[in-house]
Coordinates of C-alpha atoms and ligand atoms in Angstrom, one line a residue:
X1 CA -58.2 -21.4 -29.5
X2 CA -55.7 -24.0 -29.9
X3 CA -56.5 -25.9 -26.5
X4 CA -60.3 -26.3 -27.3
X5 CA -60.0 -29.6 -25.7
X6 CA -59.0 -28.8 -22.6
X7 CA -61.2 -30.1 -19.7
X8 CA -62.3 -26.9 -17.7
X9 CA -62.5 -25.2 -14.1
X10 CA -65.7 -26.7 -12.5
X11 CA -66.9 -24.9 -9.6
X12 CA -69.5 -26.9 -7.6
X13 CA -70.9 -25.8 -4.6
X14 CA -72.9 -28.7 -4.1
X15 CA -71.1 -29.1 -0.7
X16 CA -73.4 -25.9 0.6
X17 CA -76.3 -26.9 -0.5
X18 CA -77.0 -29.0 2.4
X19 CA -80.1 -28.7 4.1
X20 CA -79.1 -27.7 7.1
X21 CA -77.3 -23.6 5.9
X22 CA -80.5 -22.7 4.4
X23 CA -79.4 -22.4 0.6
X24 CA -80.6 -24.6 -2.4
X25 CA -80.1 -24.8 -6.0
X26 CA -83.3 -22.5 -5.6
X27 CA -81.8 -19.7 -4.2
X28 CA -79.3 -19.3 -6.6
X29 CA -81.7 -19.3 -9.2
X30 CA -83.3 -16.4 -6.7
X31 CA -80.2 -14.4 -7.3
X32 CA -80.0 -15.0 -11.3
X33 CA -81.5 -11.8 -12.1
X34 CA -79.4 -9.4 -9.6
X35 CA -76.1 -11.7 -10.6
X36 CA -77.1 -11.1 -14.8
X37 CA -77.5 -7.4 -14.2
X38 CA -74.0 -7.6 -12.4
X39 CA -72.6 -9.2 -14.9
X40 CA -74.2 -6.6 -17.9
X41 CA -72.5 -3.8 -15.3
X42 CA -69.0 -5.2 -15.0
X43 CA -69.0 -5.4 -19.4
X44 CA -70.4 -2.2 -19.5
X45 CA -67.8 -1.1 -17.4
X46 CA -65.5 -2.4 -19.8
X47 CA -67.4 -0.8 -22.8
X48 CA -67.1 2.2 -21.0
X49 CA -63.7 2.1 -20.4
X50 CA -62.7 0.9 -23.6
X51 CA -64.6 4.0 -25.2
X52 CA -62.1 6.1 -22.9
X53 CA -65.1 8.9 -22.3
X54 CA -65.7 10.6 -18.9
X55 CA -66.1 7.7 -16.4
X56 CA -69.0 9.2 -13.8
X57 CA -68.0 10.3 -10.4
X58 CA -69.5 7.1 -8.8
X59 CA -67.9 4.6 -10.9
X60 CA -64.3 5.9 -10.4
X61 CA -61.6 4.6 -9.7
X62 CA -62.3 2.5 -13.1
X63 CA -59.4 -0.3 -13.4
X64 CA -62.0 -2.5 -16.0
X65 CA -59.0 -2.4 -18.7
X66 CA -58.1 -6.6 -17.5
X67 CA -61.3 -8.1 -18.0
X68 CA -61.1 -8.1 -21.9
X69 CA -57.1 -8.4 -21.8
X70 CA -56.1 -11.6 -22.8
X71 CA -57.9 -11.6 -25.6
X72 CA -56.8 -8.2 -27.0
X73 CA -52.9 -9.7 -26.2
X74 CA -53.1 -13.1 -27.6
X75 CA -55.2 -11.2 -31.3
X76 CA -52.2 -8.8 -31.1
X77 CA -49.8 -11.5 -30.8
X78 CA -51.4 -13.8 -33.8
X79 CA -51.4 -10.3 -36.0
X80 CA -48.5 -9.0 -35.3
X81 CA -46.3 -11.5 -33.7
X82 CA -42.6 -10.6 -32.6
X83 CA -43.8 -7.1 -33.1
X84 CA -46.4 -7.5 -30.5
X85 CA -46.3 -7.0 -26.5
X86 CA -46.7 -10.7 -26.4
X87 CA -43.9 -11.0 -29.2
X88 CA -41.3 -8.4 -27.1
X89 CA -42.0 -10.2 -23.8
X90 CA -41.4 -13.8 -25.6
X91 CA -37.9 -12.3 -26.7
X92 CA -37.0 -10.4 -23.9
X93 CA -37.7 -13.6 -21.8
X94 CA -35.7 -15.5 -24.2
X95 CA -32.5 -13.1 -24.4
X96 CA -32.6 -13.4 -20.2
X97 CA -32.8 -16.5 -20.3
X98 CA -29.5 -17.2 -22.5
X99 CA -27.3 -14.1 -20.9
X100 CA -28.2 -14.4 -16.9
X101 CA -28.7 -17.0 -14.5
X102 CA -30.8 -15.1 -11.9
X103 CA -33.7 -13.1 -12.0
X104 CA -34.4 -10.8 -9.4
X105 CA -37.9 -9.7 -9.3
X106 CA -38.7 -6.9 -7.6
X107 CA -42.4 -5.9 -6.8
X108 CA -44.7 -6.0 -3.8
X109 CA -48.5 -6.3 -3.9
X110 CA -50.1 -6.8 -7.0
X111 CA -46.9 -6.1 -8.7
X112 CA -45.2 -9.6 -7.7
X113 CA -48.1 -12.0 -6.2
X114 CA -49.3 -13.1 -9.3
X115 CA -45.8 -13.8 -10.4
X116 CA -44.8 -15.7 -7.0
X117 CA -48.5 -17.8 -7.8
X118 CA -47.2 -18.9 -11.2
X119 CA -43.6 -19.6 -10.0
X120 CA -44.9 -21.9 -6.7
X121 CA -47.7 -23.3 -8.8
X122 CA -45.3 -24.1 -12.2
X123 CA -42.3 -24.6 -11.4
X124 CA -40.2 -27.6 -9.9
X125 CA -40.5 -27.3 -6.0
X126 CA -36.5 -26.9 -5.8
X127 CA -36.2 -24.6 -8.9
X128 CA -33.5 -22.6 -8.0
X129 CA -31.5 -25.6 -6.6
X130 CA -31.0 -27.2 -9.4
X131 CA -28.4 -27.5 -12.0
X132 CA -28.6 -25.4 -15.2
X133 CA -29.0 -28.0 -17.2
X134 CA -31.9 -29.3 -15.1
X135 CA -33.8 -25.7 -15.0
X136 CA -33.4 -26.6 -19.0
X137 CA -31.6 -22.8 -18.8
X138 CA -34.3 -21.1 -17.0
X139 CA -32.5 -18.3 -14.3
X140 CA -32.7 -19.1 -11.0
X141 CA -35.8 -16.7 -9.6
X142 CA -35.8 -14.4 -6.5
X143 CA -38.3 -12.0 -5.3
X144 CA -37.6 -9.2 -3.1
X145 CA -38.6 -5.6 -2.5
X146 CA -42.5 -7.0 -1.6
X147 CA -41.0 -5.8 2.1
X148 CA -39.0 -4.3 4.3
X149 CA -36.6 -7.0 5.8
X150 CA -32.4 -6.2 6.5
X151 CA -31.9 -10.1 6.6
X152 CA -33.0 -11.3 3.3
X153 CA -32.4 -8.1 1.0
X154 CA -28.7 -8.6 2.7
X155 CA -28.6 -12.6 2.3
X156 CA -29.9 -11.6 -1.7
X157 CA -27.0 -8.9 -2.2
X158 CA -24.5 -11.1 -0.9
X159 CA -25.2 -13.6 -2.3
X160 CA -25.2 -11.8 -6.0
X161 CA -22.1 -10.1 -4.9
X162 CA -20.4 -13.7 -4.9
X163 CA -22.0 -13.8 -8.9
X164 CA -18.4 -13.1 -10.4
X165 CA -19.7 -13.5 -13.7
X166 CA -22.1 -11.0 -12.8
X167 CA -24.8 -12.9 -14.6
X168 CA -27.8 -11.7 -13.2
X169 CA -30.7 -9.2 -14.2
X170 CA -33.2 -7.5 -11.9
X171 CA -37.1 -6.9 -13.2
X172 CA -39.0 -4.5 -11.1
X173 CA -42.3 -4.3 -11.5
X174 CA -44.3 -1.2 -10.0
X175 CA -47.1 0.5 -11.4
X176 CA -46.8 4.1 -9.7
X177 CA -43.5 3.7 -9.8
X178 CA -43.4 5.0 -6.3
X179 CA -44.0 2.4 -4.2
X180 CA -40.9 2.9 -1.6
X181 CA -40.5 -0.5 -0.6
X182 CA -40.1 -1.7 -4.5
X183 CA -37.8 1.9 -4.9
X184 CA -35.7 1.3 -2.1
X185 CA -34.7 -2.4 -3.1
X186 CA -34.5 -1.3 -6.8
X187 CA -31.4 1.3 -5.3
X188 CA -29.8 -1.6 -3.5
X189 CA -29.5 -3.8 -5.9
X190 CA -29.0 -1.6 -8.7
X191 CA -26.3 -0.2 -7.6
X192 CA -24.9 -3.5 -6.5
X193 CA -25.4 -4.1 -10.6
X194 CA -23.9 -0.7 -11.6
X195 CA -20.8 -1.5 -9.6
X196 CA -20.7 -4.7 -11.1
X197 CA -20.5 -3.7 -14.5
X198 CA -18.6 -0.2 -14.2
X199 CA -16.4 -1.5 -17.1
X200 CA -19.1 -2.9 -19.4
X201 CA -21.3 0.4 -19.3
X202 CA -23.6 -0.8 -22.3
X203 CA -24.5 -3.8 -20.3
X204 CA -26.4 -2.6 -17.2
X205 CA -29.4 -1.6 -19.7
X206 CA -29.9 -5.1 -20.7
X207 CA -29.6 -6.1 -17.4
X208 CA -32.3 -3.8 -15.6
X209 CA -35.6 -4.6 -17.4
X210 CA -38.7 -2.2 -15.5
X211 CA -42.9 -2.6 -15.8
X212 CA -44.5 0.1 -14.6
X213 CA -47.0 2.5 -16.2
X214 CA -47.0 5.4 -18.8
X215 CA -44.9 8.0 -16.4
X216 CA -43.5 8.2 -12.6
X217 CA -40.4 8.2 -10.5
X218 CA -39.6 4.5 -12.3
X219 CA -40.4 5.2 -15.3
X220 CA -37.8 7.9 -15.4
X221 CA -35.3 6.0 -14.1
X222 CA -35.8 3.5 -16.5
X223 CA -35.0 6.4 -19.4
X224 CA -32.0 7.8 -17.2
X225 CA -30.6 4.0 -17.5
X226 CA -31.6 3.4 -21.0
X227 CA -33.2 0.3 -20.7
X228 CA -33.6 -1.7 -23.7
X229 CA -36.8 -3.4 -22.9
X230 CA -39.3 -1.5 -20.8
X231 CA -42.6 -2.9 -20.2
X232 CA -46.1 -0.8 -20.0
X233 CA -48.4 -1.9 -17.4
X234 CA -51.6 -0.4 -19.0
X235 CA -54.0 2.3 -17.7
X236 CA -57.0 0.8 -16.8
X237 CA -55.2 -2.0 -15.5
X238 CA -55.2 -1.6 -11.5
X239 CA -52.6 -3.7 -9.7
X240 CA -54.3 -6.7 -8.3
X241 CA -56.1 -7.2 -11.7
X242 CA -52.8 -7.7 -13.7
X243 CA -51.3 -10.2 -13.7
X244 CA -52.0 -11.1 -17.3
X245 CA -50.6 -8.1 -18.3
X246 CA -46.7 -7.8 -18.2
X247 CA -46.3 -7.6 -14.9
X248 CA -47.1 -11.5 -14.6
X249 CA -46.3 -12.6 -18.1
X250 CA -42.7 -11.3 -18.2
X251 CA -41.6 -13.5 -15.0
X252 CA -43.5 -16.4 -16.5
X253 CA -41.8 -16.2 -19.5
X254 CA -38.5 -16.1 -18.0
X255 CA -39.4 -18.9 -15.6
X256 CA -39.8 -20.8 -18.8
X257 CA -44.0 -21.1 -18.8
X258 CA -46.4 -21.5 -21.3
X259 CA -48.0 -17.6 -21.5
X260 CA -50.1 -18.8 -24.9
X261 CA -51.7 -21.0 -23.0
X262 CA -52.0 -19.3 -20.0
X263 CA -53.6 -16.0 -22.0
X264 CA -55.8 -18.8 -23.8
X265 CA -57.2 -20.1 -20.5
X266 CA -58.4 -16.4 -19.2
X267 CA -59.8 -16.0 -23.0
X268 CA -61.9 -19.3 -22.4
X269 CA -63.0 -18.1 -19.1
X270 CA -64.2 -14.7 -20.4
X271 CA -66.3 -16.5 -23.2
X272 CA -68.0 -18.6 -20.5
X273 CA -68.7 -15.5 -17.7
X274 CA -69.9 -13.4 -20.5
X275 CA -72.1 -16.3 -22.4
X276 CA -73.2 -19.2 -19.3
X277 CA -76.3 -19.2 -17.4
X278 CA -76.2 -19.0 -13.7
X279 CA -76.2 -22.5 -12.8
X280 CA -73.3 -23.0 -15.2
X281 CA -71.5 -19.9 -15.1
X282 CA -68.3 -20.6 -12.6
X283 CA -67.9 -16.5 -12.3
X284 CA -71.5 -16.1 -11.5
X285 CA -72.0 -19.1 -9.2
X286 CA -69.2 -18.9 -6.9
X287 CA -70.4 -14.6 -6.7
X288 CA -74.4 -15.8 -5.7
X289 CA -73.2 -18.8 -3.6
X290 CA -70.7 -16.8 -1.2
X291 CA -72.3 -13.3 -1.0
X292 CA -75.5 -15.7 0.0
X293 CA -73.3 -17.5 2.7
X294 CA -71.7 -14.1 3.9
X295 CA -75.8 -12.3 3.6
X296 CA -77.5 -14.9 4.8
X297 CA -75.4 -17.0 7.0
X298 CA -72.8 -15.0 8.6
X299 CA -70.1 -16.6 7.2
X300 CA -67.9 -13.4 6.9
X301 CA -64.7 -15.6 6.2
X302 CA -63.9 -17.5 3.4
X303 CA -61.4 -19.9 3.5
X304 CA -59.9 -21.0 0.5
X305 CA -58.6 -24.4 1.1
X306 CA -55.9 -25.3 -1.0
X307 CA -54.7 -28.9 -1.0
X308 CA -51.1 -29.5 -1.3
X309 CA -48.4 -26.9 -1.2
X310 CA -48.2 -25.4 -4.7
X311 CA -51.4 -23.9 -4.7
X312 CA -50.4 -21.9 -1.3
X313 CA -49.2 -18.8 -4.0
X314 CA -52.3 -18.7 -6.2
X315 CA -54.2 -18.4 -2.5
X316 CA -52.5 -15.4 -1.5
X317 CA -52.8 -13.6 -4.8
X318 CA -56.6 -14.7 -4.5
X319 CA -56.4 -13.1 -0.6
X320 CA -55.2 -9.9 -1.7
X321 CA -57.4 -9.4 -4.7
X322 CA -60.6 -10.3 -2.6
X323 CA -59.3 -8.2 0.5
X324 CA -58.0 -5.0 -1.6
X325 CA -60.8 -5.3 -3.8
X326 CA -64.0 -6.0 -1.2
X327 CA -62.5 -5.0 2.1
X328 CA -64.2 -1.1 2.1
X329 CA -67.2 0.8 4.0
X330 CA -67.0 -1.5 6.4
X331 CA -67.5 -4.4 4.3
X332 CA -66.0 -7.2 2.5
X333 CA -65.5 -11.1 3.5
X334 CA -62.4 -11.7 5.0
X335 CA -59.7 -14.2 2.8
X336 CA -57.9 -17.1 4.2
X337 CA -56.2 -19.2 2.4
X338 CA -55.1 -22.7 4.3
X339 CA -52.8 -25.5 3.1
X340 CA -54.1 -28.9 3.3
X341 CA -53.3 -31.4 5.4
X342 CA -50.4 -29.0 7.0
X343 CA -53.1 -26.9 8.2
X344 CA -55.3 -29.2 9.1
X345 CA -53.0 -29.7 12.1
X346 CA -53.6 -26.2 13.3
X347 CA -56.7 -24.7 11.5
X348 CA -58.5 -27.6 11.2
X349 CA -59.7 -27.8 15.1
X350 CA -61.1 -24.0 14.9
X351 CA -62.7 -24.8 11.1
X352 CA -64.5 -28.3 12.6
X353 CA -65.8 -26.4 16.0
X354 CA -65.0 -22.7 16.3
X355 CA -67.5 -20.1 15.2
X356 CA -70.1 -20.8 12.5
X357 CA -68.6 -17.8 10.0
X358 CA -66.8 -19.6 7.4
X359 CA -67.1 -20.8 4.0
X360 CA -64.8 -23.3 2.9
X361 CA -63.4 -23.3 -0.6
X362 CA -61.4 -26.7 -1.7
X363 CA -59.1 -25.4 -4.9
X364 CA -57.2 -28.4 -6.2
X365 CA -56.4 -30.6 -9.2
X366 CA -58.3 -33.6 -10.4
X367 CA -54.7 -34.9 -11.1
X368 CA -52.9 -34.2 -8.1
X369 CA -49.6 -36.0 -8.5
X370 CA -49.3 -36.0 -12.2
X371 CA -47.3 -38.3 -14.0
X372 CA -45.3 -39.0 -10.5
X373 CA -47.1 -42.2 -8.0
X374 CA -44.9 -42.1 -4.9
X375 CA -46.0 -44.8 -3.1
X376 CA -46.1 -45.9 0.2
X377 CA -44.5 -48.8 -0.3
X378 CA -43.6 -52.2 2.0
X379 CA -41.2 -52.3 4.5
X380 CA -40.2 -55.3 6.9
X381 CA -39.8 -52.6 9.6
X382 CA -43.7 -52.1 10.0
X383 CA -43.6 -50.7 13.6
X384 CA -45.3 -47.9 12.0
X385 CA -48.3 -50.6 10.7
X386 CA -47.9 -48.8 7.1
X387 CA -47.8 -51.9 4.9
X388 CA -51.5 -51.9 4.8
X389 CA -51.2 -48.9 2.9
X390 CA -48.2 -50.1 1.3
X391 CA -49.7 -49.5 -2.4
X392 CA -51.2 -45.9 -1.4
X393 CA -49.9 -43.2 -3.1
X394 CA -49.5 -39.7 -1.4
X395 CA -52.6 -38.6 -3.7
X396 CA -54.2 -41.0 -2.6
X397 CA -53.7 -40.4 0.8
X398 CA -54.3 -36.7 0.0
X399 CA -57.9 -37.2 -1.2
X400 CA -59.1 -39.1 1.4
X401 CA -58.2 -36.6 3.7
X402 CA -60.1 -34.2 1.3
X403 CA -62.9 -36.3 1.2
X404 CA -62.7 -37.1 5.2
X405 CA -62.5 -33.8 6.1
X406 CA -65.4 -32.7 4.0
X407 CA -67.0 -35.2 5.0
X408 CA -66.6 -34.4 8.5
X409 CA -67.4 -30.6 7.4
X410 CA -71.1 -32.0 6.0
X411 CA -71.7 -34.2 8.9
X412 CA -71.3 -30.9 11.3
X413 CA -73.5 -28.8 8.6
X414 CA -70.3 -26.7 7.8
X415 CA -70.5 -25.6 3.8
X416 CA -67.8 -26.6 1.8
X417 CA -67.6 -25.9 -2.1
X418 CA -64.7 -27.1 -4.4
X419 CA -63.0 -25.5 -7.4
X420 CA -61.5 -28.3 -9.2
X421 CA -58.5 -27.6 -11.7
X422 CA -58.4 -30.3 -14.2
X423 CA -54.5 -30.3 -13.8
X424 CA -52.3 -27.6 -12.4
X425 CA -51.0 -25.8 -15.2
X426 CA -50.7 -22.5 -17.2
X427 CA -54.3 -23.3 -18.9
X428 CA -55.8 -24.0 -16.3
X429 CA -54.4 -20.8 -13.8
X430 CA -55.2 -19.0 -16.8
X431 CA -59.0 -19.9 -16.4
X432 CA -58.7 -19.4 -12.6
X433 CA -57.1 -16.2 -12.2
X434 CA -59.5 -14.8 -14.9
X435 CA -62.4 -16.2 -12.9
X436 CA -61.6 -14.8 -9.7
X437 CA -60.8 -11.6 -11.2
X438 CA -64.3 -11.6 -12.9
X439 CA -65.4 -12.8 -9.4
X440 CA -64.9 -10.0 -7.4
X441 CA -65.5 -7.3 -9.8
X442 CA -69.0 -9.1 -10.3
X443 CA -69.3 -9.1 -6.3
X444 CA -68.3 -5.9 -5.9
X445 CA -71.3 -4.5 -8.5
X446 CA -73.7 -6.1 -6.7
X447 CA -72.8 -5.5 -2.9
X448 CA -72.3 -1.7 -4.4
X449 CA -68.6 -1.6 -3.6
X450 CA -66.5 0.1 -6.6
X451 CA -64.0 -3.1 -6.4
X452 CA -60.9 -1.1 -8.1
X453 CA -58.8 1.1 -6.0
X454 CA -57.2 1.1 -2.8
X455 CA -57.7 4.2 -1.1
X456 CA -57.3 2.5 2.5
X457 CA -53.9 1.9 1.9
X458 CA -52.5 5.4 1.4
X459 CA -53.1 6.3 5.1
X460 CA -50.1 4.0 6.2
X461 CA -47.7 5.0 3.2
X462 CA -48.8 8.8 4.1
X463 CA -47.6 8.4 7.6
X464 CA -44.6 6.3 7.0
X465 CA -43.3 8.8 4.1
X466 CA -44.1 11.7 7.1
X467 CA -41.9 10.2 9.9
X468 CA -39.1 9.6 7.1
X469 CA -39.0 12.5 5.4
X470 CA -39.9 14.9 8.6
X471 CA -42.6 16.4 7.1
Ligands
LIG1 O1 -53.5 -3.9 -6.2 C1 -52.8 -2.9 -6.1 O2 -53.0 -1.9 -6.8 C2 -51.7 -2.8 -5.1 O3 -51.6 -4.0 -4.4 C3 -50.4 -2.5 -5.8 O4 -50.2 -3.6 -6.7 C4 -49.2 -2.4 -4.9 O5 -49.5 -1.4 -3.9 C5 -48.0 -2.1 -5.6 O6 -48.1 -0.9 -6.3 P1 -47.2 -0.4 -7.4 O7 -47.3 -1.4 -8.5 O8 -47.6 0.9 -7.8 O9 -45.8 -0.4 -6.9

């Protein structure tokens, strides 16, 4: 692995462990043997599925087809380079990237959140206001069809109607290929595209590049256009679970990122889950320490604090996958993901006092700011008494609000645990998306809930598509 010297994800819970909740160090080493024989279930599963024999009644739906992924892509890719799926995505980024200037990427659910995390998490906060030249030629990015909404699918197509050039591309990403809000914008805007290049009738193919899986209602369209680059989005592979597949590694490529590296971080992640005790293992801790909080504590929520605002996305990718995955029979901890300080200032009262039901997750960067101090700085208008702090940074001022506010959480015996990134970058998202894909498959086995699948969610489609279609 070429980044062998990257500093890695530490999860430490050491934050629950006070006296006062009940758990020790002890109590995870209670739970060692049920979290090992969790974790030999979850790479069976993915023995089993790999095998492709009949999967038992119990165990299906079985979507275990991401957990070995990353490595199976980046060995492809090192074998067979530009003739690999790593190798076609690379291009096909590449080609985008030099004929278009916006990207629309269609996709709702696990079909775009991953993508959205990467975009929020990666790119420059003001991406698609700035100049060509200073996205270094990466398209301006917009995501639609992950809802239903007249204003912004209108503000999108006018705007792209203005695009006189008409240098744009759509990617829609949908694994059914049925999903009717990703179908219904796919219609609007391709046929905004169509009309746009009714006198260049080879170019709409390079133009419309689909994911989606072996057959369907998109998959057919995408052979009725004639795409030149369609992507598969695997079987075994279950929405929520891919975004190291094509579905997240196309946009991330366009967007200009580093997919080696983030295909390399969810490799290094797999070697640790499969090979580190409990007590070092970031999968395996982070299961025991939570399911004992939600068991044993009642605390049914877990908030997933992110500090600062590029983490937001990686929180609601993180809130689906736990919810979709864990949220069945009547079970299943409910996600929250927060922004720190902003929500501080309307969470933070209920997460200080309110109900004892929570367990609070910090996810953030050792190196917050990067390579970029903004400082305080001195000013001889000090109404505002700042030139005290005058040689502050922001991340400075940002982790001591961190550390006050777990500090506050402690003195209140309210658990806290932190998942520190060594920077935020594709390596290191890599390693975290990975882990909290591992995570809840892991937690799933042991609270015996089959994590893959989403049969809850078909009542409201089956309804909707019933009052539309009259039938
Ligand atoms: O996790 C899942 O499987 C879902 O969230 C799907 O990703 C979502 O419903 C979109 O489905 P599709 O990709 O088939 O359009």
């Amino acid at each position: 692995m070429s980044d062998a010297t990257t500093p890695p994800l530490v999860y430490d819970p050491s934050g629950v462990m006070i006296r006062e909740t009940g758990l020790s160090p002890g109590d995870l080493a209670w739970l060692a043997p049920r979290l090992d024989a969790a974790r030999r279930e979850v790479l069976a599963d993915l023995d089993l599925w790999r095998r492709g024999g009949p999967v038992p009644e119990a165990k299906q739906p079985l979507d275990a087809g991401f957990a070995d992924l990353p490595d199976r892509l980046l060995e492809e890719y090192r074998r067979d380079a530009s003739q690999s799926e790593l190798g076609r995505i690379l291009a096909t980024a590449a080609r985008l990237r030099a004929e278009v200037d916006r990207v629309v990427i269609l996709g709702i659910g696990g079909s775009y959140m991953g993508a959205r995390a990467l975009f929020e998490a990666c790119c420059h906060p003001y991406h698609n206001e700035l100049t060509r030249q200073e996205r270094r030629g990466v398209p301006r990015i917009y995501f639609e069809g992950n809802n239903v909404d007249t204003s912004a699918a209108l503000a999108l197509l006018d705007m792209l109607r203005g695009d006189r050039q008409h240098r744009w591309a759509i990617v829609v990403i949908s694994k059914s290929g049925g999903t009717l809000e990703t179908a219904v914008a796919f219609r609007l805007f391709l046929n905004l595209l169509r009309t746009q290049t009714e006198d260049q009738p080879d170019r709409l193919r390079h133009l419309v590049v689909p994911v989606t899986g072996q057959s369907g209602r998109l998959r057919d369209l995408a052979n009725a256009i004639g795409c030149t680059a369609t992507f598969p989005i695997p079987d075994g592979v279950g929405g929520r679970f891919s975004v190291l597949c094509a579905v997240g590694l196309l946009p991330a490529a366009i967007m200009g990122l580093d997919v080696v590296r983030l295909l390399e971080g969810a490799a290094r992640m797999n070697h640790r889950f499969r090979t580190d005790p409990v007590g070092a293992n970031p999968v395996l801790d982070y299961v025991g320490v939570s399911r004992m909080m939600e068991v044993r504590r009642g605390a049914t929520i877990r908030v997933l604090a992110t500090w600062g605002k590029r983490l937001e996305a990686v929180g609601l990718w993180y809130d689906q996958l736990l919810a979709e995955s864990l949220g069945k029979d009547g079970q299943g901890a409910t996600p929250l993901t927060v922004v720190n300080t902003r929500d501080l200032h309307s969470r933070g009262q209920q997460h200080q006092e309110g109900r004892r039901d929570k367990l609070i997750t910090n996810l953030y960067a050792e190196d917050d700011a990067g390579p970029h101090a903004l400082r305080v700085g001195r000013s001889d208008l000090d109404q505002d008494q700042l030139n005290p702090l005058a040689d502050k940074t922001l991340a400075d001022i940002l982790r001591a609000a961190r550390e006050g506010t777990n500090q506050a959480y402690r003195d209140d015996r309210r658990p806290t645990a932190d998942l520190r990134l060594p920077r935020i970058d594709e390596s290191s998202l890599g390693e975290l998306f990975q882990m909290l894909m591992l995570a809840t498959v892991v937690e799933g086995r042991l609270a015996g809930i089959n994590p893959y699948g989403q049969p809850g969610v078909e009542a409201y489609k089956k309804n909707m598509n019933a009052i539309l279609r009259g039938t």
